[in-house]
Amino acid sequence: MHHEQLSLALWALIFIRTSETCTSRTHINAVEGEPFYLKYCSSPGPEDEATTIRWYRSNRAHERVELNPGSSPRITLEDYVLEFWPVELDDGGSYFLQMGNYTQEWKLNIIRRNKHSCFTEKQVTSRIVEVNKFLEITCENSYYQRLNSSISLYKNCTKILESNENPSIKKNAVFEDQGFYSCVFSVPHNGKLFNVTKTFNITVVKGHSNIVPVVLGPKLTHVEVELGKDVQLNCSALLNKNDVVYWSFEKENGSDPNVHEQNKTRNWTSEGKFYASKLLRIENISEDNLNFLYNCTVAGNGGTDTNSFILVKKADMADIPGHVFTRGMIIAAVILVAVVCLVVVGVFYRVDLVLFYRHLMGRDETLTDGKTYDAFVSYLKDCRPENGEEYTFAVEILPRVLEKHFGYKLCIFERDVMPGRAVVDEIHSLIEKSRRLIIVLSKSYMSNEVRYELESGLHEALVERKIKIILIEFTPVGDFTFLPQSLTLLKSHRVLKWKADKSLSYNSRFWKNLLYLMPAKTFNPGRDESEILPVLSKP
Ligand SMILES: *[C@@H]1O[C@H](CO)[C@@H](O)[C@H](O)[C@H]1NC(C)=O
Ligand SMILES: *[C@@H]1O[C@H](CO)[C@@H](O)[C@H](O)[C@H]1NC(C)=O
Ligand SMILES: *[C@@H]1O[C@H](CO)[C@@H](O)[C@H](O)[C@H]1NC(C)=O
Ligand SMILES: *[C@@H]1O[C@H](CO)[C@@H](O)[C@H](O)[C@H]1NC(C)=O
Ligand SMILES: *[C@@H]1O[C@H](CO)[C@@H](O)[C@H](O)[C@H]1NC(C)=O
Ligand SMILES: *[C@@H]1O[C@H](CO)[C@@H](O)[C@H](O)[C@H]1NC(C)=O
Ligand SMILES: *[C@@H]1O[C@H](CO)[C@@H](O)[C@H](O)[C@H]1NC(C)=O
Ligand SMILES: *[C@@H]1O[C@H](CO)[C@@H](O)[C@H](O)[C@H]1NC(C)=O
Ligand SMILES: *[C@@H]1O[C@H](CO)[C@@H](O)[C@H](O)[C@H]1NC(C)=O
Ligand SMILES: *[C@@H]1O[C@H](CO)[C@@H](O)[C@H](O)[C@H]1NC(C)=O
Ligand SMILES: *[C@@H]1O[C@H](CO)[C@@H](O)[C@H](O)[C@H]1NC(C)=O
């Protein structure tokens, strides 16, 4: 058994003994200002029952003076026990208990209290604990505890525990546990509180057992470096005090002047082992430093351990990730902007795109539906001076553009209907043979004459869904309340506004929108036509 282990066991024993309530030691230290007692240890035998017990104290002249309850307000006598509430400096000296012709003597030494600390250094119990070994500190004083005292445990005069039971610490010791632990029993007596302090001086020492030294970190570390730059390799090891850490590598042509091994730094761990780290500094890295092993080894009685480092050239693309990231962000942003632009363009130029697409694909919706006309043109047929332009538009401009330039086939009543047949039947069958119904709207449109065309067309459009209606607002109409309710069910973009000054060119929005609403048809527009229509007289 080690010497220290022995002393530990001894201390445990003393701990147990501190709970004893009688005073067996003859030389006793007490701290000024604290309650104190002397108690005779032998239990009274039957023959002692009758004997009177007397307490004496020797004065300066070494004469015995009997103590009685009136001697001092701080002293209480109770058969086998002499109590001080509290003990003071001038209480030092010899005390005697006399029982028949038997006498017991105690020598009392009073220690001046340290007024600047919660405990008095001269009155501490020192213990040495090996790190990682069990540490137990328990506050116990059965004599004063029976007096309803409250107990606090202080570490370096900072309260860490408080309870009416026995505050205790039970743990494996670490270095941070070192310090002074004071158990303070706060004892009530005659309406006053008195402190009884017991302080342990705990010292934590490193263990004796050796560990197997290890180099911390992975066995092989690839370190990315740039040529011409410096690098520091950090080797850390967990080791015993006398173990060594060193760097080793093949020195091809003597020592490499660019490689510097730096001093070892060492620190205790809280478990009493050493951490050591040793740096290897490689300056102005050249090709020679690459792709070979720099070994860091720790060696001692417990064994050896080696970790290796290898320098690899940072790939040119290796630092790209940042760039890749920004590049990716830029690309994503560009794509986003492009998509937004496309959507915006698509919304604004939907008509142009559709027309372009039709042209590109050569789509033709007119081949298979068995209809004769692309559109039936409905207009006010009275040629009066106030609607003369409308008439010209319907009968001359529409056919010129749609038929001659864009290759559609229109049905214009005045031109295409043989006279003589029943007008109503004829109109109905013509509308049935048409793919669109173009209505040239004006204020006076809703005359009886055209009413039937409109109603027939609406029936086809809304009920039979065989024809689509295109409204051309030739002169500003304002409100459409004069039209049948069912017309309002048509989509608003099917209403085209004719603007005499802007709608003249074939490329104008008006004609494009009209073409968009007309069925897709393949036709090569006549190049001979002038791009500009004959100007209508402006209103
Ligand atoms: C103590 O006193 C008793 C009588 O009171 C006597 O018998 C005895 O011998 C004495 N003992 C000593 C050690 O003097
Ligand atoms: C505490 O214990 C340590 C180790 O035994 C000792 O060196 C130190 O002097 C002690 N301190 C006091 C105040 O007793
Ligand atoms: C301790 O306190 C309890 C109540 O809290 C009381 O009954 C008892 O008498 C007290 N004992 C002493 C010794 O003061
Ligand atoms: C307590 O005091 C001792 C001695 O002064 C010291 O070694 C220890 O580190 C201190 N502990 C704390 C937690 O302050
Ligand atoms: C007892 O100890 C406490 C805490 O350290 C302190 O506040 C109090 O003043 C002390 N009482 C006496 C009588 O010393
Ligand atoms: C080396 O590593 C150890 C443990 O990881 C660390 O404590 C130390 O500060 C490091 N040294 C340097 C110079 O980075
Ligand atoms: C470095 O360590 C590796 C693996 O432990 C070993 O193979 C190699 O010989 C060592 N090199 C030097 C120069 O010590
Ligand atoms: C020094 O190293 C180079 C290659 O690194 C080798 O060719 C040359 O022989 C070495 N010189 C000596 C003196 O070893
Ligand atoms: C290493 O320690 C020695 C003395 O032990 C000292 O002269 C030298 O300057 C130290 N080197 C570094 C890099 O700290
Ligand atoms: C060792 O501990 C000291 C302070 O206790 C600290 O300054 C130093 O950085 C530590 N060294 C290592 C290698 O951990
Ligand atoms: C680094 O090394 C290269 C050759 O390996 C040498 O030409 C250059 O001068 C060195 N630079 C420094 C700062 O030492």
XYZ file of C-alpha atoms and ligand atoms in Angstrom, residues 33 113 118 154 184 186 193-195, ligand 5:
23
model
C -15.487 33.282 19.056
C -9.620 33.879 14.483
C -14.572 32.659 6.671
C -18.268 26.891 1.528
C -20.339 26.167 8.893
C -25.048 27.876 12.530
C -26.649 32.328 16.397
C -23.123 30.973 16.809
C -20.931 29.602 14.041
C -21.740 33.057 10.967
O -21.362 32.882 9.590
C -22.137 33.655 8.744
C -21.718 33.296 7.369
O -20.312 33.203 7.293
C -21.929 35.117 9.056
O -22.719 35.881 8.196
C -22.320 35.410 10.463
O -22.027 36.741 10.775
C -21.551 34.509 11.379
N -22.027 34.672 12.712
C -21.201 34.821 13.767
C -21.836 34.965 15.076
O -19.977 34.792 13.613
